[in-house]
């Protein structure tokens, strides 16, 4: 009993919060990604890329801006977009005024795939979170997480734009 108390005191609240946040994020991402993969053949990253593009003007963004938005490295965005391009969901588009710039452009097939997947994805999110939290607790969690760097009050929607 004494050892347990000492161990609990030795773990800083910030470290405990970080560890739980990291594990919860990894676990929920795996579960939700598995649902998306099984039902629609998309990973969470695929879905997020399509979603971000759907909210962009004309359904397109510079690849570097999409990478920044998704918090991916240049090689990470290249791998992600290669798969989406091969599936016909996204295409490369050149910039008319600067040949060094390449855009990622959402295709009609990509928009259709996103629209088909979004309602099922939202249902999976609701099912997962509502079995563990009340509506009030979810508001509290969202508010607390909103204080962290990189989390903005932007569009928290999983619905296509």
Coordinates of C-alpha atoms in Angstrom, one line a residue:
X1 CA 0.0 0.0 0.0
X2 CA 2.8 2.4 0.9
X3 CA 4.6 1.6 -2.4
X4 CA 1.5 2.4 -4.4
X5 CA 1.0 5.7 -2.7
X6 CA 4.7 6.7 -3.3
X7 CA 4.5 5.6 -6.9
X8 CA 1.4 7.6 -7.5
X9 CA 3.0 10.7 -5.9
X10 CA 6.1 10.2 -8.0
X11 CA 4.2 10.5 -11.2
X12 CA 3.6 14.2 -11.9
X13 CA 0.0 15.1 -13.0
X14 CA 1.4 16.5 -16.2
X15 CA 3.1 13.3 -17.1
X16 CA 0.1 11.2 -16.2
X17 CA -2.1 13.5 -18.3
X18 CA 0.3 13.3 -21.2
X19 CA 0.5 9.5 -21.0
X20 CA -3.2 9.0 -20.9
X21 CA -3.8 11.5 -23.7
X22 CA -1.2 9.7 -25.9
X23 CA -2.7 6.3 -25.2
X24 CA -6.3 7.5 -25.7
X25 CA -5.3 9.1 -28.9
X26 CA -3.6 6.0 -30.2
X27 CA -6.3 3.7 -29.1
X28 CA -9.2 5.7 -30.5
X29 CA -7.4 6.4 -33.7
X30 CA -6.8 2.7 -34.2
X31 CA -10.5 1.9 -33.6
X32 CA -11.9 4.6 -35.8
X33 CA -9.4 3.9 -38.5
X34 CA -10.3 0.2 -38.5
X35 CA -14.0 1.2 -38.9
X36 CA -13.2 3.5 -41.8
X37 CA -10.9 0.9 -43.5
X38 CA -13.4 -1.9 -43.2
X39 CA -16.4 0.2 -44.4
X40 CA -14.8 2.5 -46.9
X41 CA -11.2 1.5 -47.6
X42 CA -9.9 4.7 -46.0
X43 CA -7.5 5.3 -43.2
X44 CA -8.0 8.2 -40.7
X45 CA -5.2 10.1 -42.5
X46 CA -6.9 9.5 -45.9
X47 CA -10.2 10.7 -44.5
X48 CA -8.6 13.8 -42.9
X49 CA -6.9 14.7 -46.2
X50 CA -10.1 14.4 -48.1
X51 CA -11.9 16.4 -45.5
X52 CA -9.4 19.3 -45.4
X53 CA -9.4 19.4 -49.2
X54 CA -13.3 19.5 -49.3
X55 CA -13.2 22.6 -47.1
X56 CA -10.5 24.4 -49.2
X57 CA -11.4 26.8 -51.9
X58 CA -12.0 24.9 -55.2
X59 CA -11.2 21.7 -53.3
X60 CA -7.5 22.3 -53.6
X61 CA -4.5 23.2 -51.5
X62 CA -0.8 23.5 -52.0
X63 CA 0.7 20.2 -51.0
X64 CA 2.9 21.9 -48.5
X65 CA -0.1 23.6 -46.9
X66 CA -2.0 20.3 -46.7
X67 CA 1.0 18.7 -45.1
X68 CA 1.1 21.5 -42.5
X69 CA -2.6 21.2 -41.8
X70 CA -2.4 17.5 -41.3
X71 CA 0.9 17.8 -39.3
X72 CA 2.8 15.6 -41.8
X73 CA 6.3 15.8 -43.0
X74 CA 7.0 16.3 -46.7
X75 CA 7.7 12.6 -47.2
X76 CA 4.6 11.8 -45.2
X77 CA 2.3 13.9 -47.4
X78 CA 3.9 12.4 -50.5
X79 CA 3.1 8.9 -49.3
X80 CA -0.4 9.8 -48.3
X81 CA -1.2 11.6 -51.5
X82 CA 0.4 8.9 -53.7
X83 CA -2.2 6.4 -52.3
X84 CA -5.1 8.8 -52.8
X85 CA -3.9 9.7 -56.3
X86 CA -3.6 6.0 -57.2
X87 CA -7.2 5.5 -55.9
X88 CA -8.4 8.4 -58.1
X89 CA -9.5 10.4 -55.0
X90 CA -7.0 13.2 -55.4
X91 CA -5.0 14.5 -58.3
X92 CA -2.0 16.7 -58.8
X93 CA -2.6 20.2 -60.2
X94 CA 0.1 22.6 -61.4
X95 CA 0.1 26.2 -60.4
X96 CA -0.2 28.4 -63.6
X97 CA 1.8 31.2 -62.1
X98 CA 4.6 29.2 -60.4
X99 CA 5.7 25.9 -61.8
X100 CA 7.4 25.0 -58.5
X101 CA 4.1 24.8 -56.8
X102 CA 1.9 21.7 -56.9
X103 CA -1.6 21.5 -55.6
X104 CA -3.5 18.5 -54.3
X105 CA -7.0 18.6 -55.9
X106 CA -10.0 16.7 -54.6
X107 CA -11.6 14.7 -57.5
X108 CA -15.3 14.1 -57.9
X109 CA -14.6 10.5 -56.8
X110 CA -12.8 11.7 -53.8
X111 CA -15.7 14.0 -52.8
X112 CA -18.2 11.1 -53.3
X113 CA -16.0 8.7 -51.2
X114 CA -15.7 11.4 -48.4
X115 CA -19.5 12.0 -48.4
X116 CA -20.2 8.2 -48.2
X117 CA -17.7 7.8 -45.4
X118 CA -18.4 10.9 -43.3
X119 CA -21.8 9.8 -41.9
X120 CA -20.5 6.4 -40.9
X121 CA -17.3 8.0 -39.4
X122 CA -19.4 10.4 -37.4
X123 CA -21.6 7.5 -36.2
X124 CA -18.4 5.6 -35.1
X125 CA -17.1 8.6 -33.2
X126 CA -20.5 9.1 -31.4
X127 CA -20.7 5.4 -30.5
X128 CA -17.2 5.3 -29.2
X129 CA -17.3 8.5 -27.1
X130 CA -20.9 8.3 -26.0
X131 CA -20.4 4.9 -24.4
X132 CA -17.7 6.4 -22.1
X133 CA -18.8 10.0 -21.6
X134 CA -21.9 12.1 -21.0
X135 CA -22.6 15.1 -23.2
X136 CA -21.4 17.4 -20.4
X137 CA -18.2 15.5 -20.0
X138 CA -17.6 15.6 -23.7
X139 CA -17.9 19.4 -23.7
X140 CA -15.5 19.6 -20.8
X141 CA -13.0 17.3 -22.5
X142 CA -13.2 19.3 -25.7
X143 CA -12.7 22.6 -23.8
X144 CA -9.7 21.3 -21.9
X145 CA -8.0 19.8 -25.0
X146 CA -8.7 23.1 -26.8
X147 CA -6.2 24.8 -24.5
X148 CA -3.3 22.7 -26.0
X149 CA -1.0 24.2 -28.7
X150 CA -2.1 23.3 -32.2
X151 CA -5.7 22.9 -31.3
X152 CA -7.8 25.8 -32.7
X153 CA -11.4 26.7 -32.6
X154 CA -11.6 26.1 -36.3
X155 CA -14.0 23.7 -38.0
X156 CA -14.3 20.7 -35.8
X157 CA -16.6 19.1 -38.3
X158 CA -16.2 15.6 -39.9
X159 CA -18.6 16.6 -42.6
X160 CA -17.5 17.6 -46.1
X161 CA -17.4 21.2 -47.0

